[in-house]
Coordinates of C-alpha atoms and ligand atoms in Angstrom, one line a residue:
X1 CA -3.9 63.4 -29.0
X2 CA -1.5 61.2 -27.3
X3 CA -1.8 56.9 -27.6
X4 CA -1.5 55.2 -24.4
X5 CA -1.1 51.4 -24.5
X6 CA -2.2 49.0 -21.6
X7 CA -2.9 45.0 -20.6
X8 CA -6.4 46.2 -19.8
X9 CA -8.4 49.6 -19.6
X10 CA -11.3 49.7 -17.5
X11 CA -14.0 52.0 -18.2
X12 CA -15.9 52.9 -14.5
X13 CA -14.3 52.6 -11.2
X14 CA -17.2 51.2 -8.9
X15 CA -17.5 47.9 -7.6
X16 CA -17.1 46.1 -10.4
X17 CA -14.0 48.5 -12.0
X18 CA -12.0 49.0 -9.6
X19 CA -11.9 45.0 -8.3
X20 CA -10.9 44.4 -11.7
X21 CA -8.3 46.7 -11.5
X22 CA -7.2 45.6 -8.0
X23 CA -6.8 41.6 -9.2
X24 CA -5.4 42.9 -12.7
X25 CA -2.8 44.5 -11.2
X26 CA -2.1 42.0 -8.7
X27 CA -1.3 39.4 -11.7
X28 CA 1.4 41.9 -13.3
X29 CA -0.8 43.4 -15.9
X30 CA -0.5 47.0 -16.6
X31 CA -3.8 48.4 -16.1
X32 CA -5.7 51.9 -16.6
X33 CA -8.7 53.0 -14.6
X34 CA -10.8 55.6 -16.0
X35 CA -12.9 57.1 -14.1
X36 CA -15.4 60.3 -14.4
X37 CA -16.6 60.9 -10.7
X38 CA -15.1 59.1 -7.6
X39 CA -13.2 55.9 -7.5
X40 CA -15.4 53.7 -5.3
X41 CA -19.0 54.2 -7.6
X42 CA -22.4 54.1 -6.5
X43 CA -21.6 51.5 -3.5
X44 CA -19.0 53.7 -1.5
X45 CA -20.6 57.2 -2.5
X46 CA -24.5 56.9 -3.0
X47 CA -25.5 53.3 -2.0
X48 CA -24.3 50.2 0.1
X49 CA -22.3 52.8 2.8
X50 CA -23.9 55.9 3.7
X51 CA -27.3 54.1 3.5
X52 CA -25.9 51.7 5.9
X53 CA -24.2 54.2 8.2
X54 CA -27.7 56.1 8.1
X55 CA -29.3 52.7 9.3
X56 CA -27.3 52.5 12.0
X57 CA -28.3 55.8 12.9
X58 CA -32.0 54.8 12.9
X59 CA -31.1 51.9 15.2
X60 CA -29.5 54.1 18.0
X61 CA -32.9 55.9 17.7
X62 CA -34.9 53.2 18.1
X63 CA -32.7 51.6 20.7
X64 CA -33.3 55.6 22.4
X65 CA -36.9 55.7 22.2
X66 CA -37.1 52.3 23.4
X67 CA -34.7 52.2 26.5
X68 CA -37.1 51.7 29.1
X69 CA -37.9 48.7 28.4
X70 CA -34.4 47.4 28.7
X71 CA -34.4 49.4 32.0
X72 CA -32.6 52.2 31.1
X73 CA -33.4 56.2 31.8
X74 CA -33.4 57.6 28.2
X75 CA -35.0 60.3 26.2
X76 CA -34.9 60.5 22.4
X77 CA -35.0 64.1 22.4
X78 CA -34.8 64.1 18.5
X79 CA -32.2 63.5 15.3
X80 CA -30.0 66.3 14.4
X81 CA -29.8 65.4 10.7
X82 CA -27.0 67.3 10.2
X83 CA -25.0 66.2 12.7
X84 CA -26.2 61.8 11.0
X85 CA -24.6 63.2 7.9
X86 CA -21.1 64.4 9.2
X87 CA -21.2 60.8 10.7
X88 CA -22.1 59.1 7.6
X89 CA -19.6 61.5 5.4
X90 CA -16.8 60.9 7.7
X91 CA -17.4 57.1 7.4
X92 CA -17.3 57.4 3.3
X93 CA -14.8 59.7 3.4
X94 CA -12.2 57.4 5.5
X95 CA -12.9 54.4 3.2
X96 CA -12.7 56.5 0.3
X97 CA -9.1 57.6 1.5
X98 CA -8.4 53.8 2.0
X99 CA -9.6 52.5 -1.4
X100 CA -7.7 56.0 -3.1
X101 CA -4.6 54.8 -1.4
X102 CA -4.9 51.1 -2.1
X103 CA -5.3 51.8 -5.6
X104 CA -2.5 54.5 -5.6
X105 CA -0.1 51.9 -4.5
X106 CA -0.6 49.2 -7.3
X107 CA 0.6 49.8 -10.9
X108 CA -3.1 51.2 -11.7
X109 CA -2.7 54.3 -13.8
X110 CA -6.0 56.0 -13.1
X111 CA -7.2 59.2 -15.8
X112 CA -10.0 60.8 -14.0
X113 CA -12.8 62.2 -16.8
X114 CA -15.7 60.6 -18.9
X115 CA -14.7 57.9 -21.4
X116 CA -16.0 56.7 -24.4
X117 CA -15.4 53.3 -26.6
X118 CA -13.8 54.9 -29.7
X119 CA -12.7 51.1 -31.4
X120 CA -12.6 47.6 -30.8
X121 CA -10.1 48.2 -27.9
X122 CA -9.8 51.7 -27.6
X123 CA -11.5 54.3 -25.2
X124 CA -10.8 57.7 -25.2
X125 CA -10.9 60.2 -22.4
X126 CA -9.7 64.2 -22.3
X127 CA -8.8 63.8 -25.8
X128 CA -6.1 61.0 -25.4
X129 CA -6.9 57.2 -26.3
X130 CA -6.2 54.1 -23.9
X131 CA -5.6 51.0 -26.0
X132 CA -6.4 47.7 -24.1
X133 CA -5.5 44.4 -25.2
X134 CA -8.6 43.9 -23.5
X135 CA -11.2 46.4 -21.9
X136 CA -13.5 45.8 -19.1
X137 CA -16.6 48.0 -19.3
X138 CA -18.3 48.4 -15.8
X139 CA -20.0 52.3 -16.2
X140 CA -22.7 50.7 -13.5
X141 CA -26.3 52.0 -13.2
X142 CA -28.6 55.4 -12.4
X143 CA -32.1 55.7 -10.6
X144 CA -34.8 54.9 -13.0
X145 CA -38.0 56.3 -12.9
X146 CA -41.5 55.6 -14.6
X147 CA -43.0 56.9 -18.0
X148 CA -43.6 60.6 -17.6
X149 CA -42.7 60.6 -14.0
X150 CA -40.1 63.6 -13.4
X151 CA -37.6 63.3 -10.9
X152 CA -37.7 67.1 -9.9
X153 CA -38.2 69.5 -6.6
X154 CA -39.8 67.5 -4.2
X155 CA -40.1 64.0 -6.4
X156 CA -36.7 62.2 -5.3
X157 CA -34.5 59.1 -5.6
X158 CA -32.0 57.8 -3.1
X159 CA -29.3 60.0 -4.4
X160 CA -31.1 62.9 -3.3
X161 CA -33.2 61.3 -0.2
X162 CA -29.0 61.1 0.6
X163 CA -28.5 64.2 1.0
X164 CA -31.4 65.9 2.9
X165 CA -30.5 67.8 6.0
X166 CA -33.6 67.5 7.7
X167 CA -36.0 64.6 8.5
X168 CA -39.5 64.5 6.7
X169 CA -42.7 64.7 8.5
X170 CA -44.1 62.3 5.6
X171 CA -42.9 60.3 2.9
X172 CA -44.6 58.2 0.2
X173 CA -41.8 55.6 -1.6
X174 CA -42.5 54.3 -5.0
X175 CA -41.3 50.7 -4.6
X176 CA -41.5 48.3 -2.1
X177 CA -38.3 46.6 -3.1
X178 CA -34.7 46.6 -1.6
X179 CA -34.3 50.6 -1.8
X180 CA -37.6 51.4 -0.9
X181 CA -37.7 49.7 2.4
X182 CA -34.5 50.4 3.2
X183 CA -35.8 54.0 3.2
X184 CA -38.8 53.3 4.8
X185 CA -37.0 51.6 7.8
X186 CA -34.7 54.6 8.4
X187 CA -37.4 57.2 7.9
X188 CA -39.7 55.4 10.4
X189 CA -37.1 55.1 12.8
X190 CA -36.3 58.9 12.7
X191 CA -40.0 60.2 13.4
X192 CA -41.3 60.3 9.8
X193 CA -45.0 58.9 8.3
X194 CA -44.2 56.5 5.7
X195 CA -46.1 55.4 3.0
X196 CA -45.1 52.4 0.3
X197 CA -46.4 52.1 -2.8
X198 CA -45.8 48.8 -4.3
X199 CA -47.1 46.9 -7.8
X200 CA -46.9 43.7 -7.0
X201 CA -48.6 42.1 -4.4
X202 CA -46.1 41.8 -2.2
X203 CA -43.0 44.1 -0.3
X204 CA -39.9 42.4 -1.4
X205 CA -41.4 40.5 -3.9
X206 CA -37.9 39.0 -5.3
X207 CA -37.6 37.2 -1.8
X208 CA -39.2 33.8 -0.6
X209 CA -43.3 34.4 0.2
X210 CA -42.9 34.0 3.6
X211 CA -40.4 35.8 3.9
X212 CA -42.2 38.7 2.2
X213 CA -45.2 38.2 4.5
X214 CA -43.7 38.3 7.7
X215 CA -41.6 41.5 6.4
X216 CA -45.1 42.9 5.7
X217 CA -46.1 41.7 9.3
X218 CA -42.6 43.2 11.0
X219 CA -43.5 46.9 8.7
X220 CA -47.2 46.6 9.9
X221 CA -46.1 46.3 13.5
X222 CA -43.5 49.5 13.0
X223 CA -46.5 51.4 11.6
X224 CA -45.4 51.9 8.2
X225 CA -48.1 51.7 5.8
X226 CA -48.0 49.9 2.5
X227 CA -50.2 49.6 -0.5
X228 CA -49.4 46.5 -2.4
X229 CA -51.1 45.5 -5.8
X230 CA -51.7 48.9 -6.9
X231 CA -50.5 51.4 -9.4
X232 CA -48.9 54.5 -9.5
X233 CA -50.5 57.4 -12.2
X234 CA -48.9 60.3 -11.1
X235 CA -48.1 63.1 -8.9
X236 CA -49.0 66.6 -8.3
X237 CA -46.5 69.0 -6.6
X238 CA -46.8 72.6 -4.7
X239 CA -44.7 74.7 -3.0
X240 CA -45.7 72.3 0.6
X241 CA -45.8 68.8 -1.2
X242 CA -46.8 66.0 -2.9
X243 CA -49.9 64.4 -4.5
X244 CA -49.9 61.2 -5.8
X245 CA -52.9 59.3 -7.2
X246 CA -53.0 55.8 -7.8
X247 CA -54.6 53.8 -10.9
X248 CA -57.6 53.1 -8.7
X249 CA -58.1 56.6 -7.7
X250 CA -56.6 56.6 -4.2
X251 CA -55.5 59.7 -3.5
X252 CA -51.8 60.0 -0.6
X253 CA -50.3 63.3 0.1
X254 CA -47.0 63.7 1.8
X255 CA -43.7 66.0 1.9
X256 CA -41.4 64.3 -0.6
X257 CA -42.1 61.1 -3.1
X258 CA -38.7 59.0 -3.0
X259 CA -39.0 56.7 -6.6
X260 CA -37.4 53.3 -5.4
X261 CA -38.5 51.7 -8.9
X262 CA -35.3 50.0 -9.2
X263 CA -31.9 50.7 -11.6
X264 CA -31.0 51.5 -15.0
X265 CA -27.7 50.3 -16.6
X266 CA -25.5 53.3 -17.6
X267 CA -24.5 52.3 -21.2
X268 CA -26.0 55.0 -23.6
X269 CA -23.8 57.5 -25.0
X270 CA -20.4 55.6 -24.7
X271 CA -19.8 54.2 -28.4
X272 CA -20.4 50.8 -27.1
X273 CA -23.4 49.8 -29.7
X274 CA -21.4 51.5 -32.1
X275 CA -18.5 49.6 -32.2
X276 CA -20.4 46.0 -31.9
X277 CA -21.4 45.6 -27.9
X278 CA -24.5 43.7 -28.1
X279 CA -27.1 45.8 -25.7
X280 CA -30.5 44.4 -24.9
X281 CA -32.9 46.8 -23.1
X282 CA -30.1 48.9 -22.0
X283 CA -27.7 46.1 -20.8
X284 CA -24.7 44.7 -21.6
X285 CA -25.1 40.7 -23.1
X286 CA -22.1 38.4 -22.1
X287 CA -21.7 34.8 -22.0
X288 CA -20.8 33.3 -18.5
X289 CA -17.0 34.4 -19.1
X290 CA -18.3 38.0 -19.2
X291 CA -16.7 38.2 -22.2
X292 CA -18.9 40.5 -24.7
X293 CA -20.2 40.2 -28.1
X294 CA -16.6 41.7 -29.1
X295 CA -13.0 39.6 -28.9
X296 CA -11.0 40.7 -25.5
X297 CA -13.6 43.0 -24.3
X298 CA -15.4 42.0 -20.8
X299 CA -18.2 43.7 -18.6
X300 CA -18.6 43.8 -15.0
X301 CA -21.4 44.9 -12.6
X302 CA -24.3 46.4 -12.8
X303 CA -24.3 46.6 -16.9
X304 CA -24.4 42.8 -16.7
X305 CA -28.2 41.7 -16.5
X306 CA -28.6 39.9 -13.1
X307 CA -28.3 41.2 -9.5
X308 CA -27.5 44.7 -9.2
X309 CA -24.9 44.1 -6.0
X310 CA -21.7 45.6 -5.0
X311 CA -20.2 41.9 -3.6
X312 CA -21.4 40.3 -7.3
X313 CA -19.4 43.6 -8.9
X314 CA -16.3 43.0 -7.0
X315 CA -16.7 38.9 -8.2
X316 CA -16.9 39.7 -11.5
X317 CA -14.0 42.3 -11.5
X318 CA -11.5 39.6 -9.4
X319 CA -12.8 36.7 -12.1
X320 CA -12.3 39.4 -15.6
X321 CA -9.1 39.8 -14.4
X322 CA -8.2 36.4 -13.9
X323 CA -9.5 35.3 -16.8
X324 CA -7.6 38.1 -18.8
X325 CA -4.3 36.6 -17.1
X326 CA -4.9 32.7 -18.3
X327 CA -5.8 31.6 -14.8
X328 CA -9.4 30.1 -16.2
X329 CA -11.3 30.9 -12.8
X330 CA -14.3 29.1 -12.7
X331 CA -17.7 30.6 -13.8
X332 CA -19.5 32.4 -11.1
X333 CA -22.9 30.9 -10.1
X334 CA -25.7 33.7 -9.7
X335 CA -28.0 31.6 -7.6
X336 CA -24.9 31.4 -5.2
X337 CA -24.8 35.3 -4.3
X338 CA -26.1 35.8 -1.1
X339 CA -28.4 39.1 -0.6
X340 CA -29.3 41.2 1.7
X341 CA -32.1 43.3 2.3
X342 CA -30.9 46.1 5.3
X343 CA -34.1 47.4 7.4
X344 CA -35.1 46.7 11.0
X345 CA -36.1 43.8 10.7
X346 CA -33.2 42.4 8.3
X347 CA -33.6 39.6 5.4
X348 CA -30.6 37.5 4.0
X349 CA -31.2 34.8 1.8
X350 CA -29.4 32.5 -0.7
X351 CA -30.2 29.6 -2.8
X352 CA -33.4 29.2 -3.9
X353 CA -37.0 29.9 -2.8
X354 CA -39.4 27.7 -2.5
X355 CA -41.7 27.8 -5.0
X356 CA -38.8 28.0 -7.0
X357 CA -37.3 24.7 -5.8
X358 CA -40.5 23.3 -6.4
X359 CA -40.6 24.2 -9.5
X360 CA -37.2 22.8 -10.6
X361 CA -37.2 19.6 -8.2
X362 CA -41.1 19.1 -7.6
X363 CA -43.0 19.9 -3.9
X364 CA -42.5 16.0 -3.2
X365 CA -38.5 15.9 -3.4
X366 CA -38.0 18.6 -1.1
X367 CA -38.0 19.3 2.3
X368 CA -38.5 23.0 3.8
X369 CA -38.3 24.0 7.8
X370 CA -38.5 27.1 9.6
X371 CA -37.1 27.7 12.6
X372 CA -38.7 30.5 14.8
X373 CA -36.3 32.8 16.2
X374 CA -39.2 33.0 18.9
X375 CA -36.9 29.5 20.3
X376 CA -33.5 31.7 20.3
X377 CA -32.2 33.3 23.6
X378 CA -30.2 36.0 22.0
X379 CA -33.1 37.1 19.7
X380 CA -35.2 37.3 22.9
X381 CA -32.4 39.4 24.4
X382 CA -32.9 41.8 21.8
X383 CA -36.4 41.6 20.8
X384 CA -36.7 40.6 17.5
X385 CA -39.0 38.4 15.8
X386 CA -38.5 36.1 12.2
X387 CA -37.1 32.6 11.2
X388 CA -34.3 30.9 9.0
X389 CA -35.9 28.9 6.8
X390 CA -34.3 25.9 5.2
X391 CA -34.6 24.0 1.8
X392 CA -33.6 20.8 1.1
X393 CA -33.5 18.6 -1.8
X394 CA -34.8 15.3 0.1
X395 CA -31.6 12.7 0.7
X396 CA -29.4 16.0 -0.4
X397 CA -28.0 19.1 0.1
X398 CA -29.4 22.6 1.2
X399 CA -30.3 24.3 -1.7
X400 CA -32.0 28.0 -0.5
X401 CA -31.4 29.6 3.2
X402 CA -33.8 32.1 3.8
X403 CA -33.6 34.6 7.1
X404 CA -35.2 37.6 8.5
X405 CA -34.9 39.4 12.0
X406 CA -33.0 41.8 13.5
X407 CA -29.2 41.6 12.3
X408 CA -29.9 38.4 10.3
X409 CA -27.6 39.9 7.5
X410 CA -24.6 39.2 9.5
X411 CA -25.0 35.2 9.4
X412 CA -25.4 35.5 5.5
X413 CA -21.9 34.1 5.8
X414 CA -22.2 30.8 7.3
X415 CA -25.6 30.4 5.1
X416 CA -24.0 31.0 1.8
X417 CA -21.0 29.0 2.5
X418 CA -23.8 25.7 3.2
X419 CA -25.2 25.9 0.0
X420 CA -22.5 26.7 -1.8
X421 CA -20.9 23.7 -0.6
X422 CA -23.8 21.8 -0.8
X423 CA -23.8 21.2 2.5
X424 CA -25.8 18.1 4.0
X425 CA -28.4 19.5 7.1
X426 CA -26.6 16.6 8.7
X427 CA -23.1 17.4 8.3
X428 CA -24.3 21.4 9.6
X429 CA -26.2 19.8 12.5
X430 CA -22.8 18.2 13.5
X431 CA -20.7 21.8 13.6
X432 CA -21.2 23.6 17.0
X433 CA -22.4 26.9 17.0
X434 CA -21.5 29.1 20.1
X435 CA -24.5 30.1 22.8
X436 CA -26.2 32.5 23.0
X437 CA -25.8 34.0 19.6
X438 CA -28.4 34.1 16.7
X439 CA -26.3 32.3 14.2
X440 CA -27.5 28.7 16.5
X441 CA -30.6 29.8 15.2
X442 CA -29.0 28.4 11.9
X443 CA -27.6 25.3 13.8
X444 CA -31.0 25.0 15.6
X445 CA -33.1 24.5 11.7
X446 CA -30.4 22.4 10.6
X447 CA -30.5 20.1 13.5
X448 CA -34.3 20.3 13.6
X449 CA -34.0 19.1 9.5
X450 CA -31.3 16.6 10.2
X451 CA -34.4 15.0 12.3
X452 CA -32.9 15.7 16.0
X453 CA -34.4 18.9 16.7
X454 CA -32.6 20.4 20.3
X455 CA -34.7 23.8 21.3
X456 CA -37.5 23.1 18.9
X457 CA -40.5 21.1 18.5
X458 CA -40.3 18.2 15.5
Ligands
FAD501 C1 -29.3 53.3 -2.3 C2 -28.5 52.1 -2.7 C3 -28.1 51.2 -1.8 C4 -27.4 50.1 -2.1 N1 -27.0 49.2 -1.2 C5 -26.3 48.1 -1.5 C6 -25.9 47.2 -0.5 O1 -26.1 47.4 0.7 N2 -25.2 46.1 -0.9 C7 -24.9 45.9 -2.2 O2 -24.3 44.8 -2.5 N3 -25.2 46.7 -3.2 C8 -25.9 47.8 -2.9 N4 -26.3 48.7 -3.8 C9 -25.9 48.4 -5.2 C10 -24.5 48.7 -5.5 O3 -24.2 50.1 -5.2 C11 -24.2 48.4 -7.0 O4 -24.5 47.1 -7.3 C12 -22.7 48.6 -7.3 O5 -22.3 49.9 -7.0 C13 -22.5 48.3 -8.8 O6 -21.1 48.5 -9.1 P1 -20.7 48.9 -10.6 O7 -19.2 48.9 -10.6 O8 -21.4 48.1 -11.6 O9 -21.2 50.4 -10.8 P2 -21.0 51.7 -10.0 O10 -20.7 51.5 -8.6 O11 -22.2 52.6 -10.3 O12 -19.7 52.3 -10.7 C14 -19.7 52.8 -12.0 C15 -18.7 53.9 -12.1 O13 -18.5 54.2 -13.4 C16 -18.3 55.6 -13.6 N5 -18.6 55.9 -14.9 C17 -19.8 55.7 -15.6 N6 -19.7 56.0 -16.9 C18 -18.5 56.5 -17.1 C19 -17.7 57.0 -18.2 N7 -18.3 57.0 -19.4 N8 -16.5 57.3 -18.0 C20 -15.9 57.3 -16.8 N9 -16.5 56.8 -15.7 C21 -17.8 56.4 -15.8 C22 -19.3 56.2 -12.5 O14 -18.9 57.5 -12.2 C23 -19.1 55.2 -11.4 O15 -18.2 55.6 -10.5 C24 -27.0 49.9 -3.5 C25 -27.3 50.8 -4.5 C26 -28.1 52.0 -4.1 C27 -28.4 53.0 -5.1

């Protein structure tokens, strides 16, 4: 058993590991990456990419089926599912080869195998032990399921809906959150009957209520069906499909059941309770340095309770490591992380909501406006329908942006950089944005807040 001695080992090489590893070595600290599967994680393997490239898929298909009315002679003559997943695989594949590369040319020692904590500052892996005067712990999450709900044959989760070479003629998802109707928007695009199953009374119930109301208008239109409110009890399988009853005795059959019921963090079996991680529910607890219940060992990621996103990994890798070097980065702010929800239409949204503003700053000291994209000439140009919605704390800054539409994901930029900054609506009304684009549409509700509203009524 050899002893290998470092600045920092780093258990998991996702999001959240392998930043951590990036900015570590950056700063001159000699750094080991252990790593069981693929550098990259869930993101660049099994999550944000290939689900993405397969969206992109769905667009050109609905952008296909729906040529005419853009005056152009075209026939969606079907989807060669194959043929989507050499696309997507070449797509992970190149930025795999990037990201191997990047990491091969810093002072990164990377062990490939499973790792486990085997001391205060020791993990071991093939037999040999990596001593950090710090570790980072980032082992990320898995698919979680329900109580006695078996993830088997022809009862799926997004690692497996990844890799089906066909396209399903029906589909029920268990979940209406951000996995579930991602799914359900590349499904429906591609041909297939989809069905969502969701608890709470609402699709994306983590997002602002009108937000989740005109998504549930936007699915209704696309023809995918939803069930909110109700509960799953289980699921019957046969050699053609599924079954699955709900607590009220409503009765859906289909081909496959994807379970969208959110992530688990990956933390059992690693020696981390053992030698003094504090772990509630599964999680890793840390205080806002990310520093763990044990001296000079950090987490990153998904391990960390909060939200379960790649950009908030890679955050939390870059600040670890700079907090390891003595640079004292400042703490990073969860409300501040934008998200985005990826299905025709899109949502993107930071801050607060509003019933959560209210709740912290009362109805009476904020003001809230929507801006309909219906008033936006490139929206028009491509069809889509949805709002940015503003929040304000009256006399004050923007405090929660809140979008949905077609490609609304792609002005998260501008958004989160206004709150952040605590922008003023009338220092954003004063910033030109370029016509005809959809980002004016964020100009437009800022002007319209600022109280001179230009292609919009009061
Ligand atoms: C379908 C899907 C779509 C998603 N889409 C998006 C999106 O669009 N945008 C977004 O921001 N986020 C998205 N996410 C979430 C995103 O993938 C995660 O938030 C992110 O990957 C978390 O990074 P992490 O470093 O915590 O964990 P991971 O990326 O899961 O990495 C953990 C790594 O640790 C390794 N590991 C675990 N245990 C050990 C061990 N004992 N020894 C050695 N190695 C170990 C694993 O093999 C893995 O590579 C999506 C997730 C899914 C499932």
């Amino acid at each position: 058993m050899a002893e290998h001695n470092f600045d920092v080992v780093i258990l998991g090489g996702g999001s959240g590991g392998y930043a951590a590893a990036l900015r570590s070595a950056q700063l001159g600290l000699s750094v080991a990456l252990i790593e069981r599967d693929k550098l990259g994680g869930t993101c660049l393997h099994r999550g944000c990419i290939p689900t993405k490239a397969l969206l992109h898929s769905a667009e050109v298909a609905d952008v296909t089926r729906d040529a005419a009315a853009y005056g152009i002679n075209a026939t969606l003559q079907g989807v060669d599912m194959p043929a989507v997943n050499k696309y997507r695989d070449g797509i992970v594949d190149r930025l795999f080869k990037g990201l191997t590369g990047l990491v091969g040319s810093k002072a990164i020692t990377v062990v490939s195998g499973e790792g486990r904590m085997t001391g205060q500052n020791s993990i071991t892996a093939n037999g040999d032990v990596y001593t950090g005067k710090n570790l980072v712990l980032a082992t990320g999450s898995y698919s979680k399921t329900l109580p006695g709900l078996e993830i088997a044959g022809r009862v799926i989760t997004s690692e497996q809906a990844l890799q089906l070479d066909f396209v399903p003629s029906k589909v029920i998802i268990l979940g209406g959150g951000v996995i579930g109707v991602e799914f359900a928007s590349i499904w429906k695009s591609f041909g297939t009957e989809v069905t969502i199953i969701e608890g709470l009374p609402t699709l994306v119930p983590n997002e602002d209520a009108s937000v989740s109301k005109a998504m549930e208008r936007a699915y209704r239109k696309r023809g995918i069906n939803f069930k909110t409110g109700v509960r799953f009890q289980g699921v019957q399988q046969s050699a053609t499909g599924v079954v699955v009853t709900l607590e009220n005795g409503e009765q859906f059959d289909a081909e496959l059941l994807l379970v969208a019921v959110g992530r688990g963090p990956n933390t059992a079996g690693f020696g981390y309770e053992e030698n003094g991680i504090n772990i509630d529910r599964g999680y890793v607890i840390t205080n806002d340095r990310l520093l763990t219940s044990v001296p000079g060992v950090f987490a990153a990621g998904d391990i960390v309770p909060g939200l379960q996103l790649a950009h908030r990994g890679f955050q939390q890798g870059i600040f670890i490591a700079e907090e390891i070097a003595g640079l004292k980065p400042a703490t990073i702010d969860e409300l501040g992380i934008p998200k985005v929800t990826y299905s025709e239409p899109e949502i993107a949204s930071v801050g607060l909501t509003e019933a959560k503003a209210a709740e912290i700053h009362g109805q009476d000291n904020i003001s809230v406006y929507e801006y309909n994209l219906g008033g936006n000439g490139k929206s028009q140009i491509l069809g889509t329908a949805g709002f940015v919605k503003l929040i304000r704390k009256n006399n004050g800054p923007i405090i929660g942006i809140h979008m949905i539409g077609s490609r609304v994901g792609e002005q998260i930029g501008e958004a989160q950089l206004i709150v952040n900054w605590e922008a003023f609506p009338e220092e954003v009304a004063s910033l030109v944005h370029a016509h005809p684009t959809m980002n004016e549409a964020l100009g437009e509700a800022h002007l319209a807040l600022a109280g001179k509203p230009l292609h919009a009524h009061a």
